[in-house]
Short mmCIF file of C-alpha atoms in Angstrom, two decimals:
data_model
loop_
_atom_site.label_atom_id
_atom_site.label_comp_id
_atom_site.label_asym_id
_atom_site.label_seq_id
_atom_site.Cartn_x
_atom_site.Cartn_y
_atom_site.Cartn_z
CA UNK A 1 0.00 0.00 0.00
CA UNK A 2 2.98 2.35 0.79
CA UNK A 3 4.66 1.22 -1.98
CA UNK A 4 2.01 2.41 -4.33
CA UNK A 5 1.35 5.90 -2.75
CA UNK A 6 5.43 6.45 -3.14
CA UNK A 7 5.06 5.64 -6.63
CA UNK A 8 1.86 7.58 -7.21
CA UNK A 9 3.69 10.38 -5.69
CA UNK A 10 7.26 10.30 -7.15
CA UNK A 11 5.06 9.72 -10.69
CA UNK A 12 2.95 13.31 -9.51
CA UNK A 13 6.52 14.99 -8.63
CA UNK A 14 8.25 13.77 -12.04
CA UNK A 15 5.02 15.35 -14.17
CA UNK A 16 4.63 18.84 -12.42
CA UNK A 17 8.42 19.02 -13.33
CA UNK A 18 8.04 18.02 -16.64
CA UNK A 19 5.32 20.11 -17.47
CA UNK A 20 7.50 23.27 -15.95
CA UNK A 21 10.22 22.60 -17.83
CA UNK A 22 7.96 22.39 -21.14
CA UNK A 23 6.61 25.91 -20.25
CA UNK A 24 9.72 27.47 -19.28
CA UNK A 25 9.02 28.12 -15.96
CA UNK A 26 12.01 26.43 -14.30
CA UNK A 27 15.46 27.07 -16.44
CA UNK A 28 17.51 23.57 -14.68
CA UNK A 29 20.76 24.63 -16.54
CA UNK A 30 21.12 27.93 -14.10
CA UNK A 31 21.48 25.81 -11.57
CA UNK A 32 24.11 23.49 -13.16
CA UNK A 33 25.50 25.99 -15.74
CA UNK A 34 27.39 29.24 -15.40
CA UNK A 35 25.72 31.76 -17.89
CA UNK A 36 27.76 32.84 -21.10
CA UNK A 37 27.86 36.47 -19.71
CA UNK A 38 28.75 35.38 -15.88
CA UNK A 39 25.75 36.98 -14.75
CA UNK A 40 25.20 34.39 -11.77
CA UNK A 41 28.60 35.02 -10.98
CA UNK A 42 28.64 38.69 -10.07
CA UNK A 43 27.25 41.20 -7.78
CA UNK A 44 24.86 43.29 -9.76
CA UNK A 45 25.60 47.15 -8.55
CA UNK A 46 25.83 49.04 -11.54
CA UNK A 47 26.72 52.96 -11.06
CA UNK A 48 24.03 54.33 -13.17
CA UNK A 49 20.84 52.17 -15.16
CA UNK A 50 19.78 53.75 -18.29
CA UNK A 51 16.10 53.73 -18.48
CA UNK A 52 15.03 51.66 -21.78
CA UNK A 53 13.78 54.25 -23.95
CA UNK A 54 10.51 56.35 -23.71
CA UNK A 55 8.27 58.38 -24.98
CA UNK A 56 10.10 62.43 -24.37
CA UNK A 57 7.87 64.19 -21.83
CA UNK A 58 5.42 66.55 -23.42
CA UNK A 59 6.20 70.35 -21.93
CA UNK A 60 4.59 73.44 -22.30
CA UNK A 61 6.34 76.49 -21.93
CA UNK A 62 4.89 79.85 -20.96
CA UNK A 63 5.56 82.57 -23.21
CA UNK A 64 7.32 85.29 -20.68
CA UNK A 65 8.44 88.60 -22.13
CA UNK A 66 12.51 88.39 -21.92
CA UNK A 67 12.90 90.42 -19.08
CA UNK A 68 12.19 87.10 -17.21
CA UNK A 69 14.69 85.40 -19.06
CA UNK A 70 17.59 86.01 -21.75
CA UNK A 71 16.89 90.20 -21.34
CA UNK A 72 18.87 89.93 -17.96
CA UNK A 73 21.94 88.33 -19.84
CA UNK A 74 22.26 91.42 -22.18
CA UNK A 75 24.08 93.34 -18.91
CA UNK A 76 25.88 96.07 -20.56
CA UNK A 77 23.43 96.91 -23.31
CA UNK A 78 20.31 96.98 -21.24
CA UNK A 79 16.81 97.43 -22.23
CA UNK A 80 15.72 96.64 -26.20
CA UNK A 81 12.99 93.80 -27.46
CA UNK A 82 10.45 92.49 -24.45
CA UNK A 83 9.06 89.97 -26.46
CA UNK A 84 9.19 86.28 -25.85
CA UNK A 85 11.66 83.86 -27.14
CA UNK A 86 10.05 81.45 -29.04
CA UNK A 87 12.71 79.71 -31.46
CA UNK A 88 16.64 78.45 -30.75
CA UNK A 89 17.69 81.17 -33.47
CA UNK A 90 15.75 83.60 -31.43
CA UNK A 91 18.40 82.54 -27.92
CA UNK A 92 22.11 84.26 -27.32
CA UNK A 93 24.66 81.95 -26.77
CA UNK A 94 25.81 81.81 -22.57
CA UNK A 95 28.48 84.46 -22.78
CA UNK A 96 32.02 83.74 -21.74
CA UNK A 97 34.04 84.23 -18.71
CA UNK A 98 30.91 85.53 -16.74
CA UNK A 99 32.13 84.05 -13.53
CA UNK A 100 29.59 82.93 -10.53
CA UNK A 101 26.77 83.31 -12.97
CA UNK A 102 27.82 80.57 -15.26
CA UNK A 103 27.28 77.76 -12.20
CA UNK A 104 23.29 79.08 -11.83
CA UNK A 105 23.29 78.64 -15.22
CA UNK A 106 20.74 74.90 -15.28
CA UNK A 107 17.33 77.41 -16.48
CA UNK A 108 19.19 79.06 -19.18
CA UNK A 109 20.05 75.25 -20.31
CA UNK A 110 16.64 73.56 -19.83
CA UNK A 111 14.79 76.89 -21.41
CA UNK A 112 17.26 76.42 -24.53
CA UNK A 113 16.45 72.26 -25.00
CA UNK A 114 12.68 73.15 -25.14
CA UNK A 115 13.11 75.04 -28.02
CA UNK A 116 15.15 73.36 -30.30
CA UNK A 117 13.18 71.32 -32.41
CA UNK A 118 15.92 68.23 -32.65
CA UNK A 119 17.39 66.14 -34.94
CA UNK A 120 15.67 63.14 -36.46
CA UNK A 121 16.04 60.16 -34.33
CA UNK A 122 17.53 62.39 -31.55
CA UNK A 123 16.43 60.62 -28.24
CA UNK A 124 15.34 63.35 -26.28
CA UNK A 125 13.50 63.03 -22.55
CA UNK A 126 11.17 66.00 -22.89
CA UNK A 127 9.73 67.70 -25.96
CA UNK A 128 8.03 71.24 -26.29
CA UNK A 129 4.39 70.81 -27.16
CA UNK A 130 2.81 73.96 -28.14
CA UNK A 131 -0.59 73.01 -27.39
CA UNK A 132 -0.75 73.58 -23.66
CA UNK A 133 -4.21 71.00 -22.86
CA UNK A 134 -2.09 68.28 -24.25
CA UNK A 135 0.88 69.03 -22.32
CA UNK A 136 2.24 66.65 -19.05
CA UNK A 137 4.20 69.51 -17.47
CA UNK A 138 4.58 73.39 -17.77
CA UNK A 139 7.85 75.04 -17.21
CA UNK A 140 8.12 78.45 -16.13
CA UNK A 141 11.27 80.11 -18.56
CA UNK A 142 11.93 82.86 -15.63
CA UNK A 143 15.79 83.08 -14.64
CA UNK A 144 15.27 83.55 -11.37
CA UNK A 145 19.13 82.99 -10.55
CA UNK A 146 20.34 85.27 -12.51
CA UNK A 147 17.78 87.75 -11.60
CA UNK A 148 19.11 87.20 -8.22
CA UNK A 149 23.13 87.98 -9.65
CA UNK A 150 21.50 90.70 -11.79
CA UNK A 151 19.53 92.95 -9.68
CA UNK A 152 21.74 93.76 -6.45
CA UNK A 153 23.39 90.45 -4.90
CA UNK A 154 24.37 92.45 -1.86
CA UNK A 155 20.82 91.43 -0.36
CA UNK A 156 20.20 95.56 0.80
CA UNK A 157 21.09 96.96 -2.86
CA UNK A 158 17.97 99.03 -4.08
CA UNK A 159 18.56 97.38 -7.23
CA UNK A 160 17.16 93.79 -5.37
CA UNK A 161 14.14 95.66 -5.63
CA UNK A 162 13.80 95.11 -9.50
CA UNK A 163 13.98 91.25 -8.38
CA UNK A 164 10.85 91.33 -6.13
CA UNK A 165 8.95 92.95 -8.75
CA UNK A 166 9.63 90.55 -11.30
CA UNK A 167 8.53 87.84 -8.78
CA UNK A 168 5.86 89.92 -8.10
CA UNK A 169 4.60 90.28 -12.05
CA UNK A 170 5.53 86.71 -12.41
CA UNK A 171 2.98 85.36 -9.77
CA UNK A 172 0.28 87.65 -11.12
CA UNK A 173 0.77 86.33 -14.22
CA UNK A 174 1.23 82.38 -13.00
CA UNK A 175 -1.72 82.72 -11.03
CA UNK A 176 -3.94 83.93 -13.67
CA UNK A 177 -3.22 80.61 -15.82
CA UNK A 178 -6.06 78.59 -16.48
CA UNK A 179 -3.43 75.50 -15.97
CA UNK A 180 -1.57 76.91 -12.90
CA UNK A 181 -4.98 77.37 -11.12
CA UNK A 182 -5.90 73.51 -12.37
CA UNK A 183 -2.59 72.04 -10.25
CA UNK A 184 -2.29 74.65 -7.68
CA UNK A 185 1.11 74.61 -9.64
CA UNK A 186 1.98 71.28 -8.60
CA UNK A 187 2.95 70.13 -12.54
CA UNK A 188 4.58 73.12 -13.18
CA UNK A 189 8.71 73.34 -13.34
CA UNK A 190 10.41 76.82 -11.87
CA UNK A 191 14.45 76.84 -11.60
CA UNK A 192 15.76 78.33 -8.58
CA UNK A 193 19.33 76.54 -8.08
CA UNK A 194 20.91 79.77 -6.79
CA UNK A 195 20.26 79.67 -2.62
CA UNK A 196 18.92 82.89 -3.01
CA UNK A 197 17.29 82.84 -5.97
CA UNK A 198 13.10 83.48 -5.94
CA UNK A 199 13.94 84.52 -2.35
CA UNK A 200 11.30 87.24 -2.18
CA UNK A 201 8.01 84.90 -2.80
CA UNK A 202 8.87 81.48 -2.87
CA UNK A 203 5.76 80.48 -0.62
CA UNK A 204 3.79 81.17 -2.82
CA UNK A 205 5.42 78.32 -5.72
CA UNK A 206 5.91 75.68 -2.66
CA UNK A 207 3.63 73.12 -4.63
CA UNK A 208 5.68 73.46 -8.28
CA UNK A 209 8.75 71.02 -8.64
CA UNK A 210 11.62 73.30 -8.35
CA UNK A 211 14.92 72.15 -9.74
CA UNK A 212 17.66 72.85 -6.74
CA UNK A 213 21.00 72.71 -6.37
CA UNK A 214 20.37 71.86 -2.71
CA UNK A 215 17.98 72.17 0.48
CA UNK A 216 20.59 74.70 2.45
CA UNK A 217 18.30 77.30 2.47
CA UNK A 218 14.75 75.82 1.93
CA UNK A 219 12.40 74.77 4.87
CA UNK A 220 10.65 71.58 4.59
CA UNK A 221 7.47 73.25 4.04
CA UNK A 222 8.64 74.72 0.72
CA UNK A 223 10.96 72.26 -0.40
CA UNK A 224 11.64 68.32 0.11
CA UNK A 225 13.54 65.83 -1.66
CA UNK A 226 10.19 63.77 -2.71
CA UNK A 227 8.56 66.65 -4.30
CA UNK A 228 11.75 68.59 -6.41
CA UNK A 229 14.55 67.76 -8.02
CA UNK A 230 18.85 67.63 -7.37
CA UNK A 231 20.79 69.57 -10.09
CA UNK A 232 24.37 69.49 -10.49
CA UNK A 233 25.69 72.91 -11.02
CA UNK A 234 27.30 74.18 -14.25
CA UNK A 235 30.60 73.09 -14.00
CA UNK A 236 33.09 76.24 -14.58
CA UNK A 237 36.62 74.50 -15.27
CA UNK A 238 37.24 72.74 -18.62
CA UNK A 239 35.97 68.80 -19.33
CA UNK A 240 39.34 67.26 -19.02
CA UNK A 241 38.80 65.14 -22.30
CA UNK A 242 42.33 63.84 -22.58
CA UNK A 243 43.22 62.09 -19.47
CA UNK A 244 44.57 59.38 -20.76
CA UNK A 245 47.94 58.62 -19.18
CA UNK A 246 48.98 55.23 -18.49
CA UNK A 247 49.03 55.56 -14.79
CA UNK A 248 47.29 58.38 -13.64
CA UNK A 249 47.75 57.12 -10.18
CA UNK A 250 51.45 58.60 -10.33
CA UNK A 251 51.35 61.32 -12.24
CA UNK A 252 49.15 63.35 -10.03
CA UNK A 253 51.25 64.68 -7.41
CA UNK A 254 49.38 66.48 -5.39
CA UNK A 255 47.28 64.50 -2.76
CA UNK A 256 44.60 66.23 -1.74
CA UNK A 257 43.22 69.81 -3.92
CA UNK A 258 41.26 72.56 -2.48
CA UNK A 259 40.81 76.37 -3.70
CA UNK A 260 38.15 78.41 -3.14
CA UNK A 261 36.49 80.88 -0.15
CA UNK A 262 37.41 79.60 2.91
CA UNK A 263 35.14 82.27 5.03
CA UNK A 264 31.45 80.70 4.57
CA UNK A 265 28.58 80.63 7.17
CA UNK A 266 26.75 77.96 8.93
CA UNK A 267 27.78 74.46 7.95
CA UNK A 268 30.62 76.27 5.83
CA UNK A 269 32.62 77.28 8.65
CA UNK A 270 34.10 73.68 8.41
CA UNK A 271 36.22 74.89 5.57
CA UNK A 272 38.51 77.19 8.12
CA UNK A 273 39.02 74.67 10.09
CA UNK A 274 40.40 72.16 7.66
CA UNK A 275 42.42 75.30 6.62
CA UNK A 276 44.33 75.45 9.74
CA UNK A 277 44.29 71.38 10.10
CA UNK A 278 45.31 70.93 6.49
CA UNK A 279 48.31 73.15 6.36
CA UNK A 280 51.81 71.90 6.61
CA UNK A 281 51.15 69.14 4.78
CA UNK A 282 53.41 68.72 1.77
CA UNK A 283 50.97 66.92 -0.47
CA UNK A 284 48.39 68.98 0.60
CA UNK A 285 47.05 72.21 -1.62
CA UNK A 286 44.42 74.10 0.41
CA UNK A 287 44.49 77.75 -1.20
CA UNK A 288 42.30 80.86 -1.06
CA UNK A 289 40.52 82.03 -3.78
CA UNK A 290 37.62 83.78 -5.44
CA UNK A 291 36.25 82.94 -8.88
CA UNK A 292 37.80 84.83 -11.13
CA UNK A 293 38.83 84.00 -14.73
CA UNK A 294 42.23 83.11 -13.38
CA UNK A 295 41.55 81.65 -10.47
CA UNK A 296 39.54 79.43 -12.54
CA UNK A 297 42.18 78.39 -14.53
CA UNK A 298 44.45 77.82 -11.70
CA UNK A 299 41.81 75.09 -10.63
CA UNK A 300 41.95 73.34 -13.85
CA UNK A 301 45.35 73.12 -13.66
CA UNK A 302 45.19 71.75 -9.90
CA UNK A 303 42.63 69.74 -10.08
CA UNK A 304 43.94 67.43 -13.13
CA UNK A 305 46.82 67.21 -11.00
CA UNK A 306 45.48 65.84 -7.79
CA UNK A 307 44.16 62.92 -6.94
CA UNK A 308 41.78 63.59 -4.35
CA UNK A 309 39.73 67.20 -4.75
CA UNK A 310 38.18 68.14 -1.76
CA UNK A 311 34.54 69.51 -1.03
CA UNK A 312 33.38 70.87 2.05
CA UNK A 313 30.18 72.14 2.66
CA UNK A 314 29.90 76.39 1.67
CA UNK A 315 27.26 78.35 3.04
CA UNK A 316 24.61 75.68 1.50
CA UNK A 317 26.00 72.02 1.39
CA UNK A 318 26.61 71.51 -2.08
CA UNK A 319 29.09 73.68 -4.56
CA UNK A 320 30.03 73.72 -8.03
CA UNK A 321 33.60 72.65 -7.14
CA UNK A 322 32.55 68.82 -6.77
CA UNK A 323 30.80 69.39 -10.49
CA UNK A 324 34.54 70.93 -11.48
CA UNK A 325 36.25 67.51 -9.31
CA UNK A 326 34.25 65.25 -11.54
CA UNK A 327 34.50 66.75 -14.67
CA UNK A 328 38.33 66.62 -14.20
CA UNK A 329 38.34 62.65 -13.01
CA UNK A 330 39.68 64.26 -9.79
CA UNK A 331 37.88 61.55 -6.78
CA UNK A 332 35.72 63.79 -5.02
CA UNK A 333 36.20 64.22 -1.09
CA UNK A 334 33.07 64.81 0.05
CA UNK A 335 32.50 66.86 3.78
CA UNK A 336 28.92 68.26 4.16
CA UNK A 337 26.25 65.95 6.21
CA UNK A 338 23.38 67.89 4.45
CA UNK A 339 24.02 67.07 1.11
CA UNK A 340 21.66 65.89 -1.49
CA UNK A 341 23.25 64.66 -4.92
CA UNK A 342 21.75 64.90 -8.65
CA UNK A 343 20.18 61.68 -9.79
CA UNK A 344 21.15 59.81 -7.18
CA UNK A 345 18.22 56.77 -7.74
CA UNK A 346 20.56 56.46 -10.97
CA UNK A 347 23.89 56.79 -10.25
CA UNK A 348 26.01 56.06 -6.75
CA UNK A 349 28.16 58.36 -5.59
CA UNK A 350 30.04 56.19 -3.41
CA UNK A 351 31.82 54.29 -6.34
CA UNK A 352 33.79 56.92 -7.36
CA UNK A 353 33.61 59.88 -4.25
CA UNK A 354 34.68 59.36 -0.97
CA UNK A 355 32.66 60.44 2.14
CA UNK A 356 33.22 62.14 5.57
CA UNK A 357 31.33 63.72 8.33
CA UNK A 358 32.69 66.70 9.72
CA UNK A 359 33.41 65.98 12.97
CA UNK A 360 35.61 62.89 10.80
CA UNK A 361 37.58 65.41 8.92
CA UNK A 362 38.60 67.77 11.50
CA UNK A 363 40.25 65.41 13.81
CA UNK A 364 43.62 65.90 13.24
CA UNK A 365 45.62 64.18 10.50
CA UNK A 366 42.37 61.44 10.28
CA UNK A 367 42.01 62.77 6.88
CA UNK A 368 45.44 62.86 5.54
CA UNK A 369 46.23 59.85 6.82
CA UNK A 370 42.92 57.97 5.23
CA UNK A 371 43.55 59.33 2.05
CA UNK A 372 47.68 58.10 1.97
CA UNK A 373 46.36 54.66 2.70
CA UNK A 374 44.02 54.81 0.28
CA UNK A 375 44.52 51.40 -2.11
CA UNK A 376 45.97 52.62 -5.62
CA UNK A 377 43.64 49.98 -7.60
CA UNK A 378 40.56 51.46 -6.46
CA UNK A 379 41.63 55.14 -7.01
CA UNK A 380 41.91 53.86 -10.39
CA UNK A 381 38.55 52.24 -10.54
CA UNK A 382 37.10 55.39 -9.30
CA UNK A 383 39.43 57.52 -11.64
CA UNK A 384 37.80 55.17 -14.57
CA UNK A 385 34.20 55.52 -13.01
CA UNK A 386 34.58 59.30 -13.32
CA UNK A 387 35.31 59.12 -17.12
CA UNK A 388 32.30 57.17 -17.54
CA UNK A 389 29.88 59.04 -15.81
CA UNK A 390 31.29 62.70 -16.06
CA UNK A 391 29.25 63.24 -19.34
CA UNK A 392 25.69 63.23 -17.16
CA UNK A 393 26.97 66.68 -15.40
CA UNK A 394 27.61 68.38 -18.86
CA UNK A 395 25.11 71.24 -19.73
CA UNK A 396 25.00 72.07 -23.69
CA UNK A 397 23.07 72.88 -26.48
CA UNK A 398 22.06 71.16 -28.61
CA UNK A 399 21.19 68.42 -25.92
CA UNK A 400 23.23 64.82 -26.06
CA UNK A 401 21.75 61.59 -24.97
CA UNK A 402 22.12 61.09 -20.90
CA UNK A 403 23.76 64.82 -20.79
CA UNK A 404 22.72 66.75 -17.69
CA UNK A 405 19.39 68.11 -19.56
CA UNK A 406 17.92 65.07 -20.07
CA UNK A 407 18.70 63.64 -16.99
CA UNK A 408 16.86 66.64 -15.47
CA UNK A 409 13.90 66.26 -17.35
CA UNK A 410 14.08 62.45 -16.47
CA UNK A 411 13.90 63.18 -12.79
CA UNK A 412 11.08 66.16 -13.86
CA UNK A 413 9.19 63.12 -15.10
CA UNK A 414 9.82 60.53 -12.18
CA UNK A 415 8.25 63.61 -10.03
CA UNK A 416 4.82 63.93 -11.87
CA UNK A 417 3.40 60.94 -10.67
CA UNK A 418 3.52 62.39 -7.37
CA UNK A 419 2.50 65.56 -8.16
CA UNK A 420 -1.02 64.05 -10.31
CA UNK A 421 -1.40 62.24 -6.98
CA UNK A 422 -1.29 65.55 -4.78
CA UNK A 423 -3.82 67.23 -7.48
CA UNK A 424 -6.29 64.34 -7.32
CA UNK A 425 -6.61 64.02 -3.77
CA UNK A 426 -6.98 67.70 -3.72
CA UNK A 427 -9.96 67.42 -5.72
CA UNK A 428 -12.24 65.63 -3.56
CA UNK A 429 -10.88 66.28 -0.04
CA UNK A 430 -13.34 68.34 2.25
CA UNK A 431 -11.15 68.54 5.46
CA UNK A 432 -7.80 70.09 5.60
CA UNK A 433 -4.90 67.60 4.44
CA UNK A 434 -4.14 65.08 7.68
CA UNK A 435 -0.69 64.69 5.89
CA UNK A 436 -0.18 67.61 6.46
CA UNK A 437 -1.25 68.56 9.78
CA UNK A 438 1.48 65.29 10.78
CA UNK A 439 4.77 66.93 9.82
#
């Protein structure tokens, strides 16, 4: 009796088997076969996924008279044509050797990709529609960063005042949109990665996704990592496109590369203490600077030099010089606890930067001495993970496949679902937001 069930039962066993093989739902040879590409073999951490490709977001943007936008780059002729831009042949080229105003340059960039009309077969992530009720987001072309540079950056300048009341005018206008008062704003895209930049009214645009450069100087109530995006800053040394020496490893002298303001507030004050903990070190540069053309110049030079480029947080905690350290395959020393990285759900940092808190890097000699132990293979993994990635933090015109533009709008895109969520609960809720009420 036994005897039978076994065999009824081994007979069962053999037949579900058979019967998943025949459907494919059970592959035997992974378990008795290494794959041809030794997939089963390794640890599957890629640095950055491409997404497969999509259709290019559909974007409408407003038509704002250039005053908003490319009028403030016209500095020493002033005044002339208010109307808006509507083609690429209609757009300046980003001047030259305009210093701090080149880093806040990310709206001038995404403004300029919406209106080129793109080659065929270009693979673009967001498209200009012109039709605005078929349109999945609305960007808002104002140049609120360089507004800020512009008009007074002392903060007390009567000239600031010319900045409020183009926030002012803008928000009258935004407000009188048929498809701002639909969202509330919340699908709408406004640039702000200067700290300061909007600085007059930004409560009133909490709901849009803002593209940042960071959080230093935004309160949770205006602006959170869920709701708006990371942007790199405009890099303002030179790509270093031929770093192709044999072994790099040696032929970069200089251990450890900073140059830049070393008198910054809050969180920055870190950088005058690494001054004074820093110095006397003879593979050490830490140098004083302000960002002028030849200061600049002097950081090219350094950084392609060096093989570890510090960062330490500035008055917000994130800087164009770790855009300049990657950009030159220089490994990025990384010091600020508040800071929030571009496209990170894409790309990881940590294989090719190197990370420490503050109260890590200014205990005496722990830095030096972490950095001269540091194992010369994986410098040079993370020297050769810089060259692959350093294209995604390049802003140009016309737009290049997985440049920092499209990556931009990418994350823009990720954000929507989010923000259609937000819009549809707002539609039927009768009691204030308990959400809300629990932060």
């Amino acid at each position: 009796m036994y005897g039978k069930a076994i065999v009824s039962l081994a007979f069962i066993i053999l037949l579900l088997i058979s019967f998943s093989l025949f459907i494919g739902t059970v592959d035997i040879r992974s378990y008795f076969f290494a794959s041809p590409d030794g997939a089963h073999n390794l640890p599957c951490t890629p640095t950055h996924t491409q997404s497969s490709p999509s259709v290019p977001l559909k974007v409408y943007m407003y038509d704002l008279p250039r005053r908003f936008n490319i009028g403030m780059m016209q500095w020493k002729k002033g005044g002339g044509d208010d109307t808006p831009v509507r083609t690429a042949e209609e757009l300046p080229r980003w001047p030259v050797n305009v210093g701090v105003r080149k880093q806040h340059s990310v709206e001038y960039w995404l403004m300029a990709s919406l209106l080129g009309s793109g080659g065929e077969g270009e693979e673009r992530e967001a498209v200009r529609v012109l039709d605005p009720e078929i349109a999945e987001a609305y960007f808002v072309p104002f140049f609120s960063s360089l507004s800020f540079n512009t008009h007074g950056r002392n903060m007390t300048d009567p000239e600031t005042e010319k900045d409020r009341q183009l926030q002012v005018d803008l928000i009258d206008f935004l407000q009188k949109s048929k498809y701002w008062q639909r969202s509330g704003g919340r699908d709408h895209v406004i640039p702000m990665t200067h700290p300061n930049a909007f600085r007059f009214l930004r409560q009133l645009v909490n709901a849009s996704i803002l593209i940042v450069a960071d959080f230093g100087r935004y309160p949770k109530s205006l602006s959170t990592l869920s709701k708006d995006v990371v942007s790199p800053y405009v890099h303002n040394v030179d790509s270093f496109k031929d770093d192709d020496l044999l072994d790099p490893f040696e032929s970069r002298k200089t251990l450890l590369f900073f140059r830049g303001n070393t008198v910054r507030k809050d969180k920055g004050k870190v950088r005058a203490k690494l001054e004074k903990i820093l110095a006397g070190y003879d593979d050490v540069r830490y140098e004083r600077s302000s960002p002028t053309a030849e200061a600049i110049q002097a950081s090219t030079q350094g950084m392609r030099s060096s093989k570890f480029c510090l960062h330490p947080a500035g008055d917000t905690p994130s800087s164009c010089r770790l855009f300049d350290a990657i950009v030159s395959h220089c490994v990025p020393v990384i010091v600020s606890d508040l800071i929030e990285l571009p496209y990170e759900d894409e790309i990881d940092y940590s294989q090719f930067s190197i990370f420490f808190s503050i109260n890590e890097a200014i205990q005496p000699d722990y830095l030096v001495n972490q950095l001269r132990k540091f194992p010369k293979d994986r410098w040079i993994e993370m020297w050769r993970q810089l060259k692959k990635i350093s294209h995604h933090f390049e802003f140009q015109y016309p737009p290049v496949k997985e440049d920092a533009v499209n990556l931009l709008w990418r994350q823009v895109k990720n954000k929507l679902p989010g923000a259609q969520l937000a819009v549809h609960r707002n539609h039927r809720l009768k009691v204030p937001d308990w959400w809300q009420r629990r932060r």
